Amino acid sequence: MTKDRNLEQFIRTIQSNCDISDASGSGIFSICGMALRLRDLNKWEKGFHPWEENNPSELVDWIDHKEQLWEKIEGRAFAPLPLFEREYDPFDTGAINKILSPLNLFYGAGYAHSLKPTFFLAGIKETRYLDGIPIVILEKELLRDLLTIPALNQDGFILIRRDAACFFLWDQMVYLKKSGQRFLHFALKQCGLPDTRLESRKTHFESILSVQEQTYIHHEIGELKDTVFDHQIFREIVSEFPHTPVELLARTVKDLLADTAAHGTLQHIISTKNAAGLGFYAAFQDGLFLPLFPQLRNAFEKFASDQDWERIEAAREQGFLTARQYARDLIAIFCNAPDKNHKDQVAEKIYKTLVQPLIES
């Protein structure tokens, strides 16, 4: 595939843009977060499974090489992508994918958390349709940056990045906090695992991933169909306050709306009585999700013994009402600010009114 002369420079340029993004955006991560992302990127480059580890000395040398590269290119502008004798803006994904479609390739680009630019190129495994929405299952990724994003929506498509999803899901299980372990063990049992040991998780990983893929798909459907949190206002908020508690709150509320709406993640889990999916969902809640949506774990504690789905439905409905109110409050503070040029004052009001009570609860 990469031997095609029409793709060689295209691929090299995407890789360069990935490196530029990582060089400029690496500072948004904590030391531990950066170490995890570097390790996953190294595993992906080496073709390892998520549970395989590189030789420590080789990993250190690889990281040193990356950091030297980043020092040389930090601050550079992203290059246009040359493709079949034309050049494309690296964020013009619609036009680029029209060219790539006959080659069974899909190109992704956008802005993720803290507005870090992200790019990838992957092969298309299959395309499905659900409620008229095209769902593209991507297999082997040819190029990617530091971010391990399992799913996203782009240009009306829902994209499932299976390579990235494998690393993302494995890391979630391995680094899960103690408070989530009982929910995870329930989910693994529902997936048919004989026990919760790492070896069993490796053996049954495809089964575990297939459950989570449905969660990823219906979360993205929930986002696409959300009418509560205006998409343009959301983009303005995260653009004004990147890498702050305000951005974290906006993204968490947006995710909770997608999960608790009548067409979102939890409604699908409930309608299909997917107990494994519910267990994983409860296990992987963290950050502001926990104080925003305590009803889910509380309901699950009883569900584990009585399998009462009506209890989970009641929790979903309450979670949606909470998310809707937070979205409305956040939008009101942001849009009604008398002077948006004083961003610090707006951020402080949002923090004191909405974020701080959650942290202190």
Coordinates of C-alpha atoms in Angstrom, one line a residue:
M1 CA 0.0 0.0 0.0
T2 CA 2.7 2.4 0.9
K3 CA 4.6 1.6 -2.3
D4 CA 2.1 3.5 -4.3
R5 CA 3.9 6.7 -5.3
N6 CA 0.7 8.7 -5.0
L7 CA 0.6 7.8 -1.3
E8 CA 4.3 7.8 -0.2
Q9 CA 4.6 11.6 0.3
F10 CA 1.0 11.7 1.6
I11 CA 1.9 9.2 4.3
R12 CA 5.2 10.9 5.1
T13 CA 3.4 14.2 5.5
I14 CA 0.8 12.8 7.9
Q15 CA 3.5 11.3 10.0
S16 CA 5.3 14.6 10.1
N17 CA 2.0 16.4 11.2
C18 CA 1.6 13.7 13.9
D19 CA 5.1 14.4 15.2
I20 CA 4.5 18.2 15.1
S21 CA 1.3 17.8 17.1
D22 CA 2.9 15.5 19.7
A23 CA 5.9 18.0 20.0
S24 CA 3.6 20.9 20.7
G25 CA 1.0 19.1 22.7
S26 CA 3.0 16.8 24.9
G27 CA 2.9 19.4 27.7
I28 CA -0.9 18.9 28.4
F29 CA -0.2 15.5 30.0
S30 CA 0.9 14.7 33.5
I31 CA 4.1 12.8 33.9
C32 CA 2.2 9.5 34.4
G33 CA -0.2 10.3 31.6
M34 CA 2.7 11.0 29.2
A35 CA 4.5 7.8 30.1
L36 CA 1.4 5.7 29.4
R37 CA 0.8 7.4 26.0
L38 CA 4.5 7.0 25.0
R39 CA 4.4 3.3 26.0
D40 CA 1.2 2.7 24.0
L41 CA 2.6 4.5 21.0
N42 CA 5.8 2.4 21.2
K43 CA 3.8 -0.8 21.4
W44 CA 1.7 0.2 18.4
E45 CA 4.8 1.1 16.4
K46 CA 6.4 -2.3 17.3
G47 CA 3.2 -4.2 16.5
F48 CA 2.8 -5.5 20.1
H49 CA -0.4 -6.6 21.7
P50 CA -1.5 -4.2 24.5
W51 CA -0.3 -6.6 27.2
E52 CA 3.1 -7.0 25.7
E53 CA 6.0 -4.9 27.0
N54 CA 9.1 -3.7 25.1
N55 CA 12.6 -4.2 26.5
P56 CA 13.0 -1.3 29.0
S57 CA 16.3 -0.1 27.6
E58 CA 14.9 -0.1 24.0
L59 CA 11.9 1.8 25.3
V60 CA 14.1 4.4 26.9
D61 CA 16.2 4.8 23.7
W62 CA 13.0 5.2 21.7
I63 CA 11.6 7.8 24.0
D64 CA 14.9 9.7 23.9
H65 CA 14.8 9.7 20.1
K66 CA 11.2 11.0 20.1
E67 CA 12.1 13.8 22.5
Q68 CA 15.0 14.8 20.4
L69 CA 12.8 14.9 17.3
W70 CA 10.2 17.0 19.1
E71 CA 12.7 19.5 20.2
K72 CA 13.7 20.1 16.5
I73 CA 10.1 20.5 15.2
E74 CA 8.1 22.0 18.0
G75 CA 6.2 25.0 16.8
R76 CA 6.2 24.1 13.2
A77 CA 3.1 24.6 11.1
F78 CA 1.2 21.6 9.8
A79 CA 2.0 20.8 6.2
P80 CA -0.7 20.5 3.5
L81 CA -1.2 16.9 2.4
P82 CA -0.1 16.0 -1.2
L83 CA -2.5 13.5 -2.8
F84 CA -2.7 12.7 -6.5
E85 CA -1.1 16.0 -7.7
R86 CA -3.2 18.2 -5.4
E87 CA -2.6 19.6 -1.9
Y88 CA -5.2 19.5 0.8
D89 CA -5.5 21.2 4.1
P90 CA -4.7 18.6 6.8
F91 CA -8.1 19.2 8.4
D92 CA -10.1 18.9 5.1
T93 CA -11.1 15.3 6.0
G94 CA -14.2 15.2 3.7
A95 CA -12.3 16.0 0.5
I96 CA -9.4 13.7 1.4
N97 CA -11.6 10.7 2.2
K98 CA -13.4 11.0 -1.1
I99 CA -10.1 10.4 -2.7
L100 CA -9.1 7.6 -0.3
S101 CA -12.4 5.7 -0.4
P102 CA -11.5 3.5 -3.5
L103 CA -8.3 2.6 -1.7
N104 CA -10.1 1.3 1.3
L105 CA -8.4 3.9 3.6
F106 CA -9.8 6.4 6.0
Y107 CA -8.1 9.6 7.2
G108 CA -9.0 11.2 10.5
A109 CA -8.1 14.7 11.8
G110 CA -9.5 17.0 14.4
Y111 CA -9.0 18.6 17.8
A112 CA -9.2 16.5 21.0
H113 CA -8.9 17.3 24.7
S114 CA -7.1 20.6 25.4
L115 CA -7.5 21.2 21.7
K116 CA -4.5 19.0 20.8
P117 CA -4.6 18.3 17.1
T118 CA -4.9 14.6 16.3
F119 CA -4.3 12.7 13.0
F120 CA -4.5 9.1 11.9
L121 CA -4.7 6.9 8.8
A122 CA -6.3 3.4 8.9
G123 CA -7.6 0.7 6.7
I124 CA -11.3 0.1 6.5
K125 CA -12.5 -3.3 7.7
E126 CA -16.3 -2.8 7.1
T127 CA -19.0 -0.1 7.0
R128 CA -22.4 -0.7 8.6
Y129 CA -25.5 1.5 8.9
L130 CA -27.5 2.1 12.1
D131 CA -30.5 4.5 12.0
G132 CA -29.1 5.7 8.7
I133 CA -25.7 6.6 10.3
P134 CA -22.6 5.1 8.6
I135 CA -20.4 3.2 11.1
V136 CA -16.9 2.6 9.8
I137 CA -14.9 -0.1 11.5
L138 CA -11.2 0.6 11.1
E139 CA -8.6 -2.1 11.4
K140 CA -4.9 -1.7 11.1
E141 CA -3.7 1.9 11.6
L142 CA -0.9 3.0 9.3
L143 CA -0.3 6.2 11.2
R144 CA -1.3 7.8 14.5
D145 CA -0.2 10.3 17.1
L146 CA 0.1 10.1 20.9
L147 CA -3.7 10.1 21.5
T148 CA -5.3 6.7 21.9
I149 CA -8.9 7.5 20.9
P150 CA -11.1 4.4 20.5
A151 CA -14.0 6.0 18.7
L152 CA -15.2 9.4 17.3
N153 CA -17.6 11.0 14.9
Q154 CA -16.3 12.9 11.9
D155 CA -18.2 14.3 8.9
G156 CA -21.3 12.3 9.8
F157 CA -19.4 9.0 10.1
I158 CA -19.0 7.1 13.4
L159 CA -15.5 5.7 13.4
I160 CA -14.4 2.7 15.5
R161 CA -10.6 2.6 15.7
R162 CA -10.0 -1.0 16.6
D163 CA -6.2 -0.7 17.0
A164 CA -6.6 2.3 19.4
A165 CA -9.6 0.7 21.1
C166 CA -7.5 -2.4 22.1
F167 CA -4.9 -0.3 23.9
F168 CA -7.5 2.0 25.4
L169 CA -9.6 -0.8 26.8
W170 CA -6.7 -2.8 28.1
D171 CA -5.3 0.3 29.9
Q172 CA -8.7 0.9 31.4
M173 CA -8.8 -2.5 32.9
V174 CA -5.1 -2.6 34.1
Y175 CA -5.1 0.8 35.7
L176 CA -8.7 0.7 37.1
K177 CA -9.0 2.1 40.6
K178 CA -10.1 -0.2 43.5
S179 CA -13.5 1.4 43.6
G180 CA -14.3 0.1 40.1
Q181 CA -12.9 -3.4 40.5
R182 CA -16.1 -5.1 41.6
F183 CA -18.0 -3.7 38.6
L184 CA -15.3 -4.9 36.3
H185 CA -15.3 -8.4 37.8
F186 CA -19.0 -8.6 37.3
A187 CA -18.6 -7.6 33.6
L188 CA -15.9 -10.1 33.0
K189 CA -18.0 -12.9 34.5
Q190 CA -20.9 -11.8 32.2
C191 CA -18.4 -12.1 29.2
G192 CA -17.9 -15.8 30.1
L193 CA -14.5 -15.5 31.6
P194 CA -13.7 -18.3 34.1
D195 CA -11.9 -15.9 36.4
T196 CA -10.5 -12.3 36.3
R197 CA -6.8 -13.1 35.9
L198 CA -4.8 -11.3 33.2
E199 CA -4.3 -14.5 31.3
S200 CA -8.1 -15.0 31.0
R201 CA -8.5 -11.4 29.9
K202 CA -6.0 -12.0 27.1
T203 CA -7.7 -15.2 26.0
H204 CA -11.1 -13.6 25.9
F205 CA -10.1 -10.1 24.9
E206 CA -12.0 -10.2 21.6
S207 CA -15.2 -10.9 23.5
I208 CA -14.6 -8.1 25.9
L209 CA -13.8 -5.7 23.1
S210 CA -16.9 -6.6 21.1
V211 CA -19.0 -5.6 24.2
Q212 CA -17.2 -2.3 24.4
E213 CA -17.5 -1.6 20.7
Q214 CA -21.3 -1.4 21.1
T215 CA -20.8 1.1 23.9
Y216 CA -18.5 3.2 21.8
I217 CA -21.0 3.1 18.8
H218 CA -24.0 4.1 20.9
H219 CA -22.1 6.8 22.7
E220 CA -21.2 8.4 19.4
I221 CA -24.8 8.1 18.2
G222 CA -25.9 9.8 21.4
E223 CA -23.5 12.6 20.7
L224 CA -24.7 13.0 17.1
K225 CA -28.3 13.1 18.2
D226 CA -27.9 15.4 21.2
T227 CA -30.0 18.6 21.0
V228 CA -29.4 19.8 24.5
F229 CA -25.8 21.0 24.4
D230 CA -25.6 23.2 21.3
H231 CA -22.6 21.9 19.3
Q232 CA -21.4 25.4 18.3
I233 CA -21.5 26.7 21.9
F234 CA -19.7 23.6 23.1
R235 CA -16.9 24.2 20.6
E236 CA -16.7 27.8 21.7
I237 CA -16.4 26.8 25.4
V238 CA -13.7 24.3 24.9
S239 CA -11.9 26.7 22.5
E240 CA -12.0 29.5 25.1
F241 CA -11.0 27.4 28.1
P242 CA -8.7 24.5 26.8
H243 CA -6.9 22.4 29.4
T244 CA -9.0 23.8 32.3
P245 CA -11.6 22.6 34.7
V246 CA -14.2 24.4 32.5
E247 CA -13.2 22.2 29.5
L248 CA -13.3 19.1 31.7
L249 CA -16.8 19.9 32.9
A250 CA -18.1 20.7 29.4
R251 CA -16.7 17.5 28.0
T252 CA -18.0 15.4 30.9
V253 CA -21.5 16.9 30.7
K254 CA -21.5 16.4 26.9
D255 CA -20.5 12.7 27.4
L256 CA -23.1 12.2 30.1
L257 CA -25.8 13.6 27.9
A258 CA -24.8 11.2 25.1
D259 CA -24.9 8.3 27.6
T260 CA -28.2 9.0 29.3
A261 CA -30.3 10.4 26.5
A262 CA -33.2 8.3 25.1
H263 CA -31.1 7.3 22.1
G264 CA -27.7 6.9 23.9
T265 CA -25.4 4.4 25.5
L266 CA -27.4 3.3 28.5
Q267 CA -30.7 3.1 26.7
H268 CA -29.1 0.6 24.3
I269 CA -27.6 -1.3 27.2
I270 CA -31.0 -1.5 28.9
S271 CA -33.0 -2.3 25.8
T272 CA -30.7 -5.2 25.0
K273 CA -30.2 -6.2 28.6
N274 CA -26.5 -6.2 28.1
A275 CA -25.3 -6.9 31.7
A276 CA -21.6 -7.0 30.7
G277 CA -21.9 -3.6 29.0
L278 CA -23.5 -2.2 32.1
G279 CA -20.7 -3.6 34.3
F280 CA -18.0 -2.1 32.2
Y281 CA -19.9 1.2 32.1
A282 CA -20.1 1.3 35.9
A283 CA -16.5 0.2 36.3
F284 CA -14.9 2.9 34.0
Q285 CA -16.7 5.9 35.5
D286 CA -14.2 8.4 36.8
G287 CA -13.4 12.1 37.3
L288 CA -16.5 14.4 37.4
F289 CA -18.7 11.5 36.2
L290 CA -18.8 10.1 39.7
P291 CA -20.3 13.1 41.5
L292 CA -22.4 14.0 38.5
F293 CA -24.0 10.6 38.1
P294 CA -23.8 8.7 41.5
Q295 CA -27.2 7.1 40.8
L296 CA -25.6 4.6 38.3
R297 CA -23.2 2.8 40.7
N298 CA -25.8 3.0 43.5
A299 CA -28.4 1.3 41.3
F300 CA -25.9 -1.2 40.1
E301 CA -25.1 -2.4 43.6
K302 CA -28.6 -3.8 43.8
F303 CA -28.8 -4.8 40.2
A304 CA -25.9 -7.2 40.6
S305 CA -28.2 -9.4 42.8
D306 CA -31.7 -8.8 41.5
Q307 CA -31.1 -7.9 37.7
D308 CA -33.8 -5.2 37.9
W309 CA -33.4 -3.2 34.7
E310 CA -36.1 -0.8 35.8
R311 CA -33.8 0.4 38.5
I312 CA -31.1 1.1 35.9
E313 CA -33.7 2.9 33.8
A314 CA -34.6 5.2 36.7
A315 CA -30.9 6.0 37.2
R316 CA -30.5 6.8 33.5
E317 CA -33.4 9.2 33.6
Q318 CA -32.1 11.0 36.7
G319 CA -28.6 11.1 35.1
F320 CA -30.1 12.8 32.0
L321 CA -32.0 15.4 34.0
T322 CA -28.7 16.2 35.9
A323 CA -26.7 16.5 32.7
R324 CA -29.3 18.6 31.0
Q325 CA -29.4 21.0 33.9
Y326 CA -25.6 21.3 34.0
A327 CA -25.5 21.9 30.3
R328 CA -28.1 24.7 30.6
D329 CA -26.3 26.3 33.5
L330 CA -23.0 26.2 31.8
I331 CA -24.4 27.6 28.6
A332 CA -26.2 30.4 30.5
I333 CA -23.1 31.5 32.4
F334 CA -21.0 31.4 29.2
C335 CA -23.4 33.1 26.9
N336 CA -24.7 35.7 29.4
A337 CA -21.2 36.9 30.5
P338 CA -21.3 40.7 30.1
D339 CA -17.7 40.7 28.7
K340 CA -16.2 37.5 27.3
N341 CA -12.9 39.3 26.9
H342 CA -12.5 38.8 30.7
K343 CA -12.2 35.0 30.4
D344 CA -10.7 34.6 33.8
Q345 CA -13.8 36.0 35.4
V346 CA -16.1 33.8 33.4
A347 CA -13.9 30.7 34.2
E348 CA -13.9 31.6 37.9
K349 CA -17.7 31.9 37.9
I350 CA -18.2 28.6 36.2
Y351 CA -15.7 26.9 38.5
K352 CA -17.2 28.3 41.7
T353 CA -20.8 27.7 40.6
L354 CA -20.6 24.3 38.9
V355 CA -17.2 22.6 39.3
Q356 CA -16.3 23.3 42.9
P357 CA -19.5 21.9 44.4
L358 CA -18.9 18.7 42.5
I359 CA -15.4 18.3 43.7
E360 CA -16.4 19.0 47.3
S361 CA -19.5 16.8 47.3

